[in-house]
Each structure stands twice: as structure tokens, then as C-alpha cells.
Amino acid sequence: MDVASTLSFRPKPGSIPDSPGVYRFRDANAQVIYVGKAKSLRQRLNSYFADFAGLHPRTQTMLTTAAGVDWTVVGTEVEALQLEYSWIKEFDPRFNVKYRDDKSYPYLAVTMGEEFPRVQVLRGAKKKGTRYFGPYSHAWAIRETVDLLLRVFPVRTCSAGVFKRAGQIGRPCLLGYIDKCSAPCVGRVTPEEHRDLAEDFCDFMAGNTGRFIKRLEQDMREAAGQQEYERAARIRDDVQALQRALEKQAVVLGDATDADVVALAEDPLEAAIQVFYVRGGRIRGQRGWVVDKVEETTPGDLVEHFLLQIYSEGEIPKEVLVAAMPPDAEAVTELLSEQRGARVELRVPQRGDKKSLMETVERNAKESLAQHKIRRASDLTTRSKALQEIADALDLDQVPLRIECYDVSHLQGENVVASMVVFEDGLARKSEYRRFAVRTKEGDVASIHEVITRRFKRYLEEKSATGELAAEDDVHGPIDPETGRPRKFAYPPNLVVVDGAGPQAAAAQRALDELGVDDVAVCGLAKRLEEVWLPGDDQPVIMPRSSEGLYLLQRVRDEAHRFAIAYHRSKRSKTVKESALDGVPGLGPARRQALLKHFGSVKRLREAGVAEICEVPGIGRATAEVIVSRLAQE
């Protein structure tokens, strides 16, 4: 059946204008579930209905949830960007990308809207009339900086209650006595003088540091010239305090550089974005976000959505360095420039210090995504929900408390290996991981069949060895009585997951059927669309993109992939080392091993001379000369 034809809300042919605009899909309750923009509304909306089966599963879900679509025509792509973000902010559609902080970041805030501005650490939404610096990774980093700067800029830091009480009793707090507050509460300075201090504090934090240090150094020299050595010593300490505050902020780019560096890390389900804020060439702070990818997106799409959402209300620098250019880069640049009131340059760094800094931010994004996945996977309630969702989606009799996943790795059919990883109760059980050197050369499907066959043959053999097939009163069960440890393949899984689609899942099921194992479920997980395939089914099982069950299956599959690649690399490296010394007369396995152990690698052996090779026990001069000649030829 053509599902697209059943979508009664499909606009009539020719009714959609061929011009830029923004469109909204609504559900049966008239709630907006998706907002998008297009250079041509006609082409974009028709693409949703022309080939429903060819759409991404997430888009199919959105369409089957929708009950209507409307649109608004605009004049330019910039207007489309503005309206798209405005609607996303207003309606919060569940099928649009939404960024959320991966943690609450603290800011250094100066309340310039008050009569007596206050310096403090704030989190959460920004308030009008307050200047913010940061964000910082830790609150203690802000407090250390503030403690140093209060020597030079003694701005008020106390709460409104403390400030009011000090004025009532006519005595300042401790900071007033140790000269880390100018004590406006008791009238030591006028409101205007205190505001000047706050302005200087903000100028220093904004990067205008040179003039303050130069001014203090001049005052210090004048005090010393007038033989006021105590005052000169105090000013010297002030200069050192400012310099220590600057040292806490790494210099990464030229002094005049103001830029935000935006990098991302992603997998098929989620993405993490990190931003480093560079002001005056120094990293002033960083911040991170994570996002569930509930729609099909490219890195450029993620960057575009991020820039529009984050810079809608925040400070925009004159330069934004990104990991990938947005699809509508010119329109995005024009919109940001309008919001800033000056030209904004948007580009991907290609070389030099900015490229190096981007690589650093990318590493932070990868680490942020990894930590987010660990936190999410370690939650007991989330794990229980994930296992239940898998059981419901695959129609299992019970939740799969033990899941085994298999992946095959090779390079053009050579050095074929496979991995088996184990998750129990939703957590990795690394002591149960196993790896296989695959014998068949007939492709991934045949490799999966071989590996499943070998694994479950061992299971049946060990089950037979413990007497479980003949007797039910075996006291050892899957525990080896000699070692006291579980036998390697003694525990059967509830669910076998293979990396691949229908053919791989069918191969695994065929292997189990041939062995008579009928109490283990099988599924495949295809990388491209994260589709779950059951053996023999023509259509995949589509699990929601926000499903904890799909997230767990993906994590299991990714771990099997990582483990297989690690084994393949080590095997290939060993093969390369051994093949370099194959065929050398008089050089058997023991001597080859001795050479590699002595030199550490074939590369270092190749760089060695005859005399150095002769130092290895058992290697004579004639053999050493043959080795040097053979390695030189290769």
C-alpha cells in the first residue's frame, strides 16, 4: 500500500508556491510537531509525499504523526532563517533538533543594573542589565580569578542583605577591612566611584588588560622614585595579581582575536557540541551541549541549528570558527551580522593555530559525548526501561538480561576477525568478551554464520561437559571446578545481536537452527539507518529515535565494532612484522621473536646495522647480513 496516498492532508498539486518560505506540520490536536525552511516550498514539501518508502524512518514517523501542514512565504533566505527559529522557539516541535546543556555552567556576572554593582557567580538564564563573562568549567575557577582581581578592583561582592545591614550598623564586612572591597555600604566611596571600579573590572575581564598593567607599573615607578617603598610594594603585588589572573587564561591566538570555536562529535543517535570562547586571544571559557538527533541531519545542519538557537540572544563575536559550514552559509552569516550590528565572519579553519585549536575543541566534544553516553547508560532506571523496550519491540518472552553482539572486521577480505561482546543488565561485561580468527573467506554473511556456529558449539560442548544435558543436579554448573572461574562459553545469551541487516540476522538464525538452539533470540542492527532486523522479515523493526532500547542496542553494536577493529589491527600488525622476516635462511620462529623483542619493531630493526643485529643471542654475522639485505630489498 502506498502510505503517502493515505495522508489526507497532502496539499493539492500546484497549490504550493515555488518560493522561499517556512512550513509547519501539525498533529491531530493542531500542535506543531515540526518546523522547516526551504528555498522552494513546492520542491521541499512535494519531496515528503513523492516517495514515502524512500524517506528516513524518522521522517516517516513524523509524517504518520502529522495531520496537516501549512506554510508562510518569505522574501529571502535570511527571513526564512529568522522565521524558522522564531517558530521553533515558540512551538518547541518534538521532531526538531533541540540543544540542551550537558551541565549547568557558571558565569562571572557583574550586576551593572544596580546602583552599587555586585560581582558574583551565576548560573541559568541571563538577566537584563547584568554583564556576563564565561562560561567557566568550574565555579572555583571564577572565585580564584575574582579573589586576585579584588586587590586592584575592590568591587562589592556581598548579597543585598549583608550590604543593607553593614550600612545600618556603619561597619563594613571583613573584605572591607582587608581592602578587597571599597566599602560603598559605609560611604568610603561614592556610587560614581564604585561604578567606575566596576567598569574597570568589566574592561579587564573583556580583554582590555594592557592599560591597567601599564598604569600600575607607572604608579609603582613613581612611588619608588618618591621613596614611598611600601606603596610601591603594594602596587607591585597588585601587578602580580593581575598577571596571575591572566596566566589562568591560556593564550591561543593573536591578541586582537575575538572568536567562538564551535566543534562537534556525533553518532547516529546523538551529537555533542563544544564551544571555546576566545577573547583578546585568550580562552575565556567553554560550554557544551548535547542533542538527540530526532531528524536526519548532517554536520552542517547541526552547526546551522546551533548557531541560530544559541546566538539568538547571546553575544556574537566578529569571527565564528566552525567544524562544518551550514548549508545556507551566506544567509546564516548575513543573519548573524544583522544581529551583531557588524560583519561576522563564519569559516572552517584550514591550517595554523586556529586549526590546532579546533582540533582541541573537537577532542573535548568527543569526550563530552562519551561521558554523556556513560552517564546515560549507567542509570538503573534507564537500563531497565531500555531492556523492556527491546523486549517489546522484538516480541520477546522476557527482557534480554544477557545480550551478545557480534561484528566482523577485515581489510579487503584479508585478516578476517570477529568480536563477541557481552552486556549483562545493560552494562558491559568485559571479562566475557571473546574474539575469533575467522577461517571462511566468503564474505560477512558466511563469517557471521561461522562465528555463531563456533560460539554455540562451544556452549553445547561445555553444557554437556558439566552434565547439564544429562543431569540437573550438577553442583558446578557453568563454573570450572579446577579454576573456580566460569567456563568461557558456558552462559547462553537471551539475545544475539549481529552488526548488519537481514542477511546477517538470517545467517545467525540459520547457525542456531542447525545446532538445535531454539531459546535464543536474534536480531541485526544496520548502521546506516539504525534499523533493527529480525531473521526472515522483509521490513525492519523501527524503534523510536529517542528510544532507550535503540540507544542500548547501538551502544552494544558500537562496542562490538570497536573490539573487532582493535583485534583486526593487532593481527594485521603482527602479520606485517612476521612477513617482513619470512624466508630468511636460518631464521626460525624463535629467532624472529628474539629480534622483534630486542628491537621493538621492524622499523627499528630495519634501521640497525649488522653489528647491532649480531648482539641478539643466536644471530651470527652471516645471518645478520642476510637480514639487512632482505629488509633493504623490502
PDB file of N, CA and C in Angstrom, residues 261-266 272-276 299 321-324 348-349 354-370:
ATOM      1  N   VAL A 261      34.874  29.163  18.896  1.00  0.00           N
ATOM      2  CA  VAL A 261      35.302  27.976  18.163  1.00  0.00           C
ATOM      3  C   VAL A 261      34.291  26.873  18.448  1.00  0.00           C
ATOM      4  N   VAL A 262      33.583  26.443  17.408  1.00  0.00           N
ATOM      5  CA  VAL A 262      32.464  25.510  17.557  1.00  0.00           C
ATOM      6  C   VAL A 262      32.837  24.179  16.907  1.00  0.00           C
ATOM      7  N   ALA A 263      32.886  23.114  17.712  1.00  0.00           N
ATOM      8  CA  ALA A 263      33.202  21.782  17.188  1.00  0.00           C
ATOM      9  C   ALA A 263      32.134  20.802  17.653  1.00  0.00           C
ATOM     10  N   LEU A 264      32.040  19.681  16.956  1.00  0.00           N
ATOM     11  CA  LEU A 264      31.018  18.696  17.321  1.00  0.00           C
ATOM     12  C   LEU A 264      31.543  17.285  17.185  1.00  0.00           C
ATOM     13  N   ALA A 265      30.885  16.382  17.907  1.00  0.00           N
ATOM     14  CA  ALA A 265      31.111  14.943  17.790  1.00  0.00           C
ATOM     15  C   ALA A 265      29.734  14.309  17.729  1.00  0.00           C
ATOM     16  N   GLU A 266      29.570  13.286  16.916  1.00  0.00           N
ATOM     17  CA  GLU A 266      28.232  12.717  16.748  1.00  0.00           C
ATOM     18  C   GLU A 266      28.286  11.225  16.507  1.00  0.00           C
ATOM     19  N   ALA A 272      27.218  15.946  20.295  1.00  0.00           N
ATOM     20  CA  ALA A 272      27.679  16.857  21.345  1.00  0.00           C
ATOM     21  C   ALA A 272      28.405  18.014  20.676  1.00  0.00           C
ATOM     22  N   ILE A 273      28.136  19.214  21.153  1.00  0.00           N
ATOM     23  CA  ILE A 273      28.795  20.410  20.628  1.00  0.00           C
ATOM     24  C   ILE A 273      29.521  21.102  21.758  1.00  0.00           C
ATOM     25  N   GLN A 274      30.752  21.495  21.486  1.00  0.00           N
ATOM     26  CA  GLN A 274      31.554  22.251  22.443  1.00  0.00           C
ATOM     27  C   GLN A 274      31.938  23.587  21.822  1.00  0.00           C
ATOM     28  N   VAL A 275      31.959  24.626  22.642  1.00  0.00           N
ATOM     29  CA  VAL A 275      32.368  25.958  22.197  1.00  0.00           C
ATOM     30  C   VAL A 275      33.443  26.478  23.130  1.00  0.00           C
ATOM     31  N   PHE A 276      34.547  26.948  22.561  1.00  0.00           N
ATOM     32  CA  PHE A 276      35.567  27.685  23.321  1.00  0.00           C
ATOM     33  C   PHE A 276      35.401  29.161  22.973  1.00  0.00           C
ATOM     34  N   PRO A 299      26.442  17.222   9.610  1.00  0.00           N
ATOM     35  CA  PRO A 299      27.184  18.130  10.493  1.00  0.00           C
ATOM     36  C   PRO A 299      26.884  19.595  10.208  1.00  0.00           C
ATOM     37  N   LEU A 321      34.419  30.259  14.235  1.00  0.00           N
ATOM     38  CA  LEU A 321      35.095  29.139  13.580  1.00  0.00           C
ATOM     39  C   LEU A 321      34.268  27.886  13.814  1.00  0.00           C
ATOM     40  N   VAL A 322      33.907  27.179  12.754  1.00  0.00           N
ATOM     41  CA  VAL A 322      33.019  26.029  12.864  1.00  0.00           C
ATOM     42  C   VAL A 322      33.679  24.795  12.266  1.00  0.00           C
ATOM     43  N   ALA A 323      33.186  23.623  12.694  1.00  0.00           N
ATOM     44  CA  ALA A 323      33.734  22.364  12.187  1.00  0.00           C
ATOM     45  C   ALA A 323      33.226  22.060  10.786  1.00  0.00           C
ATOM     46  N   ALA A 324      32.019  22.544  10.442  1.00  0.00           N
ATOM     47  CA  ALA A 324      31.448  22.329   9.111  1.00  0.00           C
ATOM     48  C   ALA A 324      30.570  23.526   8.771  1.00  0.00           C
ATOM     49  N   VAL A 348      35.574  27.666   8.276  1.00  0.00           N
ATOM     50  CA  VAL A 348      36.201  26.450   8.802  1.00  0.00           C
ATOM     51  C   VAL A 348      37.713  26.648   8.745  1.00  0.00           C
ATOM     52  N   PRO A 349      38.421  26.612   9.895  1.00  0.00           N
ATOM     53  CA  PRO A 349      39.876  26.815   9.860  1.00  0.00           C
ATOM     54  C   PRO A 349      40.578  25.664   9.132  1.00  0.00           C
ATOM     55  N   LYS A 354      44.566  28.297  14.536  1.00  0.00           N
ATOM     56  CA  LYS A 354      43.111  28.137  14.619  1.00  0.00           C
ATOM     57  C   LYS A 354      42.700  26.704  14.306  1.00  0.00           C
ATOM     58  N   LYS A 355      43.380  26.058  13.364  1.00  0.00           N
ATOM     59  CA  LYS A 355      43.119  24.659  13.073  1.00  0.00           C
ATOM     60  C   LYS A 355      43.470  23.785  14.279  1.00  0.00           C
ATOM     61  N   SER A 356      44.595  24.083  14.926  1.00  0.00           N
ATOM     62  CA  SER A 356      45.008  23.318  16.109  1.00  0.00           C
ATOM     63  C   SER A 356      44.002  23.481  17.240  1.00  0.00           C
ATOM     64  N   LEU A 357      43.516  24.717  17.416  1.00  0.00           N
ATOM     65  CA  LEU A 357      42.527  24.954  18.468  1.00  0.00           C
ATOM     66  C   LEU A 357      41.235  24.218  18.158  1.00  0.00           C
ATOM     67  N   MET A 358      40.818  24.195  16.897  1.00  0.00           N
ATOM     68  CA  MET A 358      39.617  23.454  16.520  1.00  0.00           C
ATOM     69  C   MET A 358      39.763  21.969  16.863  1.00  0.00           C
ATOM     70  N   GLU A 359      40.946  21.416  16.629  1.00  0.00           N
ATOM     71  CA  GLU A 359      41.179  20.008  16.954  1.00  0.00           C
ATOM     72  C   GLU A 359      41.058  19.770  18.459  1.00  0.00           C
ATOM     73  N   THR A 360      41.527  20.733  19.250  1.00  0.00           N
ATOM     74  CA  THR A 360      41.391  20.617  20.706  1.00  0.00           C
ATOM     75  C   THR A 360      39.927  20.634  21.122  1.00  0.00           C
ATOM     76  N   VAL A 361      39.158  21.538  20.531  1.00  0.00           N
ATOM     77  CA  VAL A 361      37.729  21.628  20.862  1.00  0.00           C
ATOM     78  C   VAL A 361      37.007  20.352  20.415  1.00  0.00           C
ATOM     79  N   GLU A 362      37.403  19.791  19.273  1.00  0.00           N
ATOM     80  CA  GLU A 362      36.796  18.546  18.800  1.00  0.00           C
ATOM     81  C   GLU A 362      37.067  17.406  19.778  1.00  0.00           C
ATOM     82  N   ARG A 363      38.280  17.350  20.333  1.00  0.00           N
ATOM     83  CA  ARG A 363      38.586  16.316  21.328  1.00  0.00           C
ATOM     84  C   ARG A 363      37.698  16.486  22.559  1.00  0.00           C
ATOM     85  N   ASN A 364      37.466  17.729  22.962  1.00  0.00           N
ATOM     86  CA  ASN A 364      36.577  17.984  24.091  1.00  0.00           C
ATOM     87  C   ASN A 364      35.147  17.538  23.778  1.00  0.00           C
ATOM     88  N   ALA A 365      34.711  17.771  22.547  1.00  0.00           N
ATOM     89  CA  ALA A 365      33.357  17.351  22.158  1.00  0.00           C
ATOM     90  C   ALA A 365      33.225  15.835  22.192  1.00  0.00           C
ATOM     91  N   LYS A 366      34.248  15.123  21.703  1.00  0.00           N
ATOM     92  CA  LYS A 366      34.213  13.656  21.734  1.00  0.00           C
ATOM     93  C   LYS A 366      34.181  13.142  23.162  1.00  0.00           C
ATOM     94  N   GLU A 367      34.980  13.763  24.028  1.00  0.00           N
ATOM     95  CA  GLU A 367      34.993  13.348  25.431  1.00  0.00           C
ATOM     96  C   GLU A 367      33.647  13.644  26.087  1.00  0.00           C
ATOM     97  N   SER A 368      33.055  14.790  25.757  1.00  0.00           N
ATOM     98  CA  SER A 368      31.752  15.147  26.318  1.00  0.00           C
ATOM     99  C   SER A 368      30.685  14.145  25.898  1.00  0.00           C
ATOM    100  N   LEU A 369      30.703  13.730  24.616  1.00  0.00           N
ATOM    101  CA  LEU A 369      29.729  12.758  24.145  1.00  0.00           C
ATOM    102  C   LEU A 369      29.932  11.405  24.823  1.00  0.00           C
ATOM    103  N   ALA A 370      31.198  11.001  24.976  1.00  0.00           N
ATOM    104  CA  ALA A 370      31.484   9.725  25.639  1.00  0.00           C
ATOM    105  C   ALA A 370      31.012   9.736  27.091  1.00  0.00           C
TER     106      ALA A 370
END
